[in-house]
């Protein structure tokens, strides 16, 4: 197994874990989804938007496309609209990782100019892809904690549970 | 490029991020360290002990050892000094293991039993991804608790780790 295959496994896990969280958010009201929480982005809704926007932004960069803008949690149908926006992001990521090669993973990737800390820094593509994976794990943990605080515990998001689910399927 | 390079990077990051959180936790008083904060293992100390305990137990399984200690026993530590020592030892053990690891070994199926005695068979790289991700997950909860206590550990992003490593700022 190569590094590419490992990254494919991690992105498949990322999609599975995002879907588990989105399903879990179905058990709270839109008011709770938008309610203030002591997490890094005010509410579960804004944290979902942030996680999704990061996926969309970086996939666009990897494909040399312009950022189409921040996804929105639409009023009255916040969760549904976020689900609709996550779906093409996941589909795009699946296509991108399917076409990856080990050589392509070494491609220097410029970090965003809007970040003073990262301006002028290039990282190999695989390191940026690892950033997206770790970023997703971090923010899903915050959302899971907020959901538990609202009385809606979420199933474990452990990687081995994902692998067990996949083996059963 | 091999998957071994990626797995080693994940564990270098794991050690860097654990140390960042431990440094921040050192700013807490004993009461704050053990205060119930709504994390999976109640407190900053409880969560740190769980991250460390998982590292120790899984490494024992990867080395082919039976479950010599229960997770409950390994993660019973609460004093920061003892946690720090246990993390240092665990990181050193993981570095040795990763240093001797090969791609073939990563692809090999490992038979092990969990703490309840249930037998499993899994490919080693899947188990190693699990422990790396598990640390990231519980560090995020710990970072939330630290922030609520007035001590934000700062960004723990993987890209910042790679930038620090490139600049020679990761030991």
JSON list of N, CA, C and O in Angstrom, two decimals, chain B residues 89-113:
[
{"chain": "B", "resi": 89, "resn": "UNK", "atom": "N", "xyz": [7.58, 8.90, 28.16]},
{"chain": "B", "resi": 89, "resn": "UNK", "atom": "CA", "xyz": [7.96, 7.49, 27.97]},
{"chain": "B", "resi": 89, "resn": "UNK", "atom": "C", "xyz": [7.22, 6.89, 26.78]},
{"chain": "B", "resi": 89, "resn": "UNK", "atom": "O", "xyz": [7.80, 6.17, 25.96]},
{"chain": "B", "resi": 90, "resn": "UNK", "atom": "N", "xyz": [5.93, 7.21, 26.67]},
{"chain": "B", "resi": 90, "resn": "UNK", "atom": "CA", "xyz": [5.14, 6.68, 25.56]},
{"chain": "B", "resi": 90, "resn": "UNK", "atom": "C", "xyz": [5.66, 7.21, 24.22]},
{"chain": "B", "resi": 90, "resn": "UNK", "atom": "O", "xyz": [5.79, 6.45, 23.25]},
{"chain": "B", "resi": 91, "resn": "UNK", "atom": "N", "xyz": [5.97, 8.49, 24.16]},
{"chain": "B", "resi": 91, "resn": "UNK", "atom": "CA", "xyz": [6.49, 9.06, 22.91]},
{"chain": "B", "resi": 91, "resn": "UNK", "atom": "C", "xyz": [7.82, 8.42, 22.53]},
{"chain": "B", "resi": 91, "resn": "UNK", "atom": "O", "xyz": [8.07, 8.13, 21.35]},
{"chain": "B", "resi": 92, "resn": "UNK", "atom": "N", "xyz": [8.67, 8.20, 23.53]},
{"chain": "B", "resi": 92, "resn": "UNK", "atom": "CA", "xyz": [9.97, 7.56, 23.26]},
{"chain": "B", "resi": 92, "resn": "UNK", "atom": "C", "xyz": [9.76, 6.15, 22.72]},
{"chain": "B", "resi": 92, "resn": "UNK", "atom": "O", "xyz": [10.41, 5.74, 21.75]},
{"chain": "B", "resi": 93, "resn": "UNK", "atom": "N", "xyz": [8.85, 5.40, 23.33]},
{"chain": "B", "resi": 93, "resn": "UNK", "atom": "CA", "xyz": [8.55, 4.04, 22.88]},
{"chain": "B", "resi": 93, "resn": "UNK", "atom": "C", "xyz": [7.99, 4.04, 21.46]},
{"chain": "B", "resi": 93, "resn": "UNK", "atom": "O", "xyz": [8.33, 3.18, 20.64]},
{"chain": "B", "resi": 94, "resn": "UNK", "atom": "N", "xyz": [7.10, 4.99, 21.18]},
{"chain": "B", "resi": 94, "resn": "UNK", "atom": "CA", "xyz": [6.52, 5.07, 19.84]},
{"chain": "B", "resi": 94, "resn": "UNK", "atom": "C", "xyz": [7.59, 5.41, 18.80]},
{"chain": "B", "resi": 94, "resn": "UNK", "atom": "O", "xyz": [7.58, 4.86, 17.69]},
{"chain": "B", "resi": 95, "resn": "UNK", "atom": "N", "xyz": [8.51, 6.31, 19.17]},
{"chain": "B", "resi": 95, "resn": "UNK", "atom": "CA", "xyz": [9.59, 6.67, 18.23]},
{"chain": "B", "resi": 95, "resn": "UNK", "atom": "C", "xyz": [10.43, 5.44, 17.87]},
{"chain": "B", "resi": 95, "resn": "UNK", "atom": "O", "xyz": [10.78, 5.24, 16.71]},
{"chain": "B", "resi": 96, "resn": "UNK", "atom": "N", "xyz": [10.75, 4.63, 18.87]},
{"chain": "B", "resi": 96, "resn": "UNK", "atom": "CA", "xyz": [11.53, 3.40, 18.62]},
{"chain": "B", "resi": 96, "resn": "UNK", "atom": "C", "xyz": [10.75, 2.47, 17.70]},
{"chain": "B", "resi": 96, "resn": "UNK", "atom": "O", "xyz": [11.27, 1.93, 16.72]},
{"chain": "B", "resi": 97, "resn": "UNK", "atom": "N", "xyz": [9.47, 2.28, 18.03]},
{"chain": "B", "resi": 97, "resn": "UNK", "atom": "CA", "xyz": [8.63, 1.37, 17.22]},
{"chain": "B", "resi": 97, "resn": "UNK", "atom": "C", "xyz": [8.55, 1.86, 15.77]},
{"chain": "B", "resi": 97, "resn": "UNK", "atom": "O", "xyz": [8.73, 1.08, 14.84]},
{"chain": "B", "resi": 98, "resn": "UNK", "atom": "N", "xyz": [8.31, 3.15, 15.61]},
{"chain": "B", "resi": 98, "resn": "UNK", "atom": "CA", "xyz": [8.17, 3.72, 14.26]},
{"chain": "B", "resi": 98, "resn": "UNK", "atom": "C", "xyz": [9.51, 3.68, 13.52]},
{"chain": "B", "resi": 98, "resn": "UNK", "atom": "O", "xyz": [9.55, 3.50, 12.31]},
{"chain": "B", "resi": 99, "resn": "UNK", "atom": "N", "xyz": [10.60, 3.83, 14.26]},
{"chain": "B", "resi": 99, "resn": "UNK", "atom": "CA", "xyz": [11.92, 3.78, 13.63]},
{"chain": "B", "resi": 99, "resn": "UNK", "atom": "C", "xyz": [12.23, 2.42, 13.06]},
{"chain": "B", "resi": 99, "resn": "UNK", "atom": "O", "xyz": [12.95, 2.31, 12.06]},
{"chain": "B", "resi": 100, "resn": "UNK", "atom": "N", "xyz": [11.69, 1.38, 13.65]},
{"chain": "B", "resi": 100, "resn": "UNK", "atom": "CA", "xyz": [11.95, 0.01, 13.19]},
{"chain": "B", "resi": 100, "resn": "UNK", "atom": "C", "xyz": [10.86, -0.52, 12.25]},
{"chain": "B", "resi": 100, "resn": "UNK", "atom": "O", "xyz": [10.95, -1.64, 11.76]},
{"chain": "B", "resi": 101, "resn": "UNK", "atom": "N", "xyz": [9.83, 0.28, 12.04]},
{"chain": "B", "resi": 101, "resn": "UNK", "atom": "CA", "xyz": [8.68, -0.17, 11.25]},
{"chain": "B", "resi": 101, "resn": "UNK", "atom": "C", "xyz": [9.04, -0.23, 9.76]},
{"chain": "B", "resi": 101, "resn": "UNK", "atom": "O", "xyz": [9.87, 0.54, 9.28]},
{"chain": "B", "resi": 102, "resn": "UNK", "atom": "N", "xyz": [8.40, -1.15, 9.05]},
{"chain": "B", "resi": 102, "resn": "UNK", "atom": "CA", "xyz": [8.58, -1.24, 7.59]},
{"chain": "B", "resi": 102, "resn": "UNK", "atom": "C", "xyz": [7.21, -1.18, 6.92]},
{"chain": "B", "resi": 102, "resn": "UNK", "atom": "O", "xyz": [6.18, -1.40, 7.57]},
{"chain": "B", "resi": 103, "resn": "UNK", "atom": "N", "xyz": [7.23, -0.92, 5.62]},
{"chain": "B", "resi": 103, "resn": "UNK", "atom": "CA", "xyz": [5.96, -0.91, 4.86]},
{"chain": "B", "resi": 103, "resn": "UNK", "atom": "C", "xyz": [5.29, -2.28, 4.90]},
{"chain": "B", "resi": 103, "resn": "UNK", "atom": "O", "xyz": [4.06, -2.38, 5.03]},
{"chain": "B", "resi": 104, "resn": "UNK", "atom": "N", "xyz": [6.10, -3.33, 4.82]},
{"chain": "B", "resi": 104, "resn": "UNK", "atom": "CA", "xyz": [5.51, -4.68, 4.86]},
{"chain": "B", "resi": 104, "resn": "UNK", "atom": "C", "xyz": [4.80, -4.94, 6.18]},
{"chain": "B", "resi": 104, "resn": "UNK", "atom": "O", "xyz": [3.73, -5.52, 6.24]},
{"chain": "B", "resi": 105, "resn": "UNK", "atom": "N", "xyz": [5.43, -4.49, 7.25]},
{"chain": "B", "resi": 105, "resn": "UNK", "atom": "CA", "xyz": [4.84, -4.70, 8.58]},
{"chain": "B", "resi": 105, "resn": "UNK", "atom": "C", "xyz": [3.53, -3.91, 8.70]},
{"chain": "B", "resi": 105, "resn": "UNK", "atom": "O", "xyz": [2.57, -4.39, 9.29]},
{"chain": "B", "resi": 106, "resn": "UNK", "atom": "N", "xyz": [3.52, -2.71, 8.14]},
{"chain": "B", "resi": 106, "resn": "UNK", "atom": "CA", "xyz": [2.30, -1.89, 8.19]},
{"chain": "B", "resi": 106, "resn": "UNK", "atom": "C", "xyz": [1.13, -2.59, 7.49]},
{"chain": "B", "resi": 106, "resn": "UNK", "atom": "O", "xyz": [-0.02, -2.42, 7.88]},
{"chain": "B", "resi": 107, "resn": "UNK", "atom": "N", "xyz": [1.44, -3.35, 6.46]},
{"chain": "B", "resi": 107, "resn": "UNK", "atom": "CA", "xyz": [0.39, -4.04, 5.69]},
{"chain": "B", "resi": 107, "resn": "UNK", "atom": "C", "xyz": [0.00, -5.39, 6.29]},
{"chain": "B", "resi": 107, "resn": "UNK", "atom": "O", "xyz": [-0.94, -6.03, 5.80]},
{"chain": "B", "resi": 108, "resn": "UNK", "atom": "N", "xyz": [0.74, -5.83, 7.30]},
{"chain": "B", "resi": 108, "resn": "UNK", "atom": "CA", "xyz": [0.48, -7.15, 7.86]},
{"chain": "B", "resi": 108, "resn": "UNK", "atom": "C", "xyz": [-0.75, -7.11, 8.78]},
{"chain": "B", "resi": 108, "resn": "UNK", "atom": "O", "xyz": [-1.05, -6.09, 9.41]},
{"chain": "B", "resi": 109, "resn": "UNK", "atom": "N", "xyz": [-1.44, -8.24, 8.84]},
{"chain": "B", "resi": 109, "resn": "UNK", "atom": "CA", "xyz": [-2.60, -8.36, 9.73]},
{"chain": "B", "resi": 109, "resn": "UNK", "atom": "C", "xyz": [-2.11, -8.71, 11.13]},
{"chain": "B", "resi": 109, "resn": "UNK", "atom": "O", "xyz": [-1.26, -9.58, 11.30]},
{"chain": "B", "resi": 110, "resn": "UNK", "atom": "N", "xyz": [-2.65, -7.98, 12.10]},
{"chain": "B", "resi": 110, "resn": "UNK", "atom": "CA", "xyz": [-2.26, -8.20, 13.50]},
{"chain": "B", "resi": 110, "resn": "UNK", "atom": "C", "xyz": [-3.45, -8.81, 14.25]},
{"chain": "B", "resi": 110, "resn": "UNK", "atom": "O", "xyz": [-4.56, -8.29, 14.18]},
{"chain": "B", "resi": 111, "resn": "UNK", "atom": "N", "xyz": [-3.20, -9.92, 14.93]},
{"chain": "B", "resi": 111, "resn": "UNK", "atom": "CA", "xyz": [-4.23, -10.51, 15.79]},
{"chain": "B", "resi": 111, "resn": "UNK", "atom": "C", "xyz": [-4.02, -10.00, 17.20]},
{"chain": "B", "resi": 111, "resn": "UNK", "atom": "O", "xyz": [-2.90, -9.98, 17.71]},
{"chain": "B", "resi": 112, "resn": "UNK", "atom": "N", "xyz": [-5.09, -9.53, 17.83]},
{"chain": "B", "resi": 112, "resn": "UNK", "atom": "CA", "xyz": [-4.98, -9.01, 19.19]},
{"chain": "B", "resi": 112, "resn": "UNK", "atom": "C", "xyz": [-6.31, -9.23, 19.90]},
{"chain": "B", "resi": 112, "resn": "UNK", "atom": "O", "xyz": [-7.32, -9.55, 19.26]},
{"chain": "B", "resi": 113, "resn": "UNK", "atom": "N", "xyz": [-6.30, -9.05, 21.19]},
{"chain": "B", "resi": 113, "resn": "UNK", "atom": "CA", "xyz": [-7.56, -9.08, 21.94]},
{"chain": "B", "resi": 113, "resn": "UNK", "atom": "C", "xyz": [-7.73, -7.75, 22.64]},
{"chain": "B", "resi": 113, "resn": "UNK", "atom": "O", "xyz": [-6.75, -7.13, 23.07]}
]
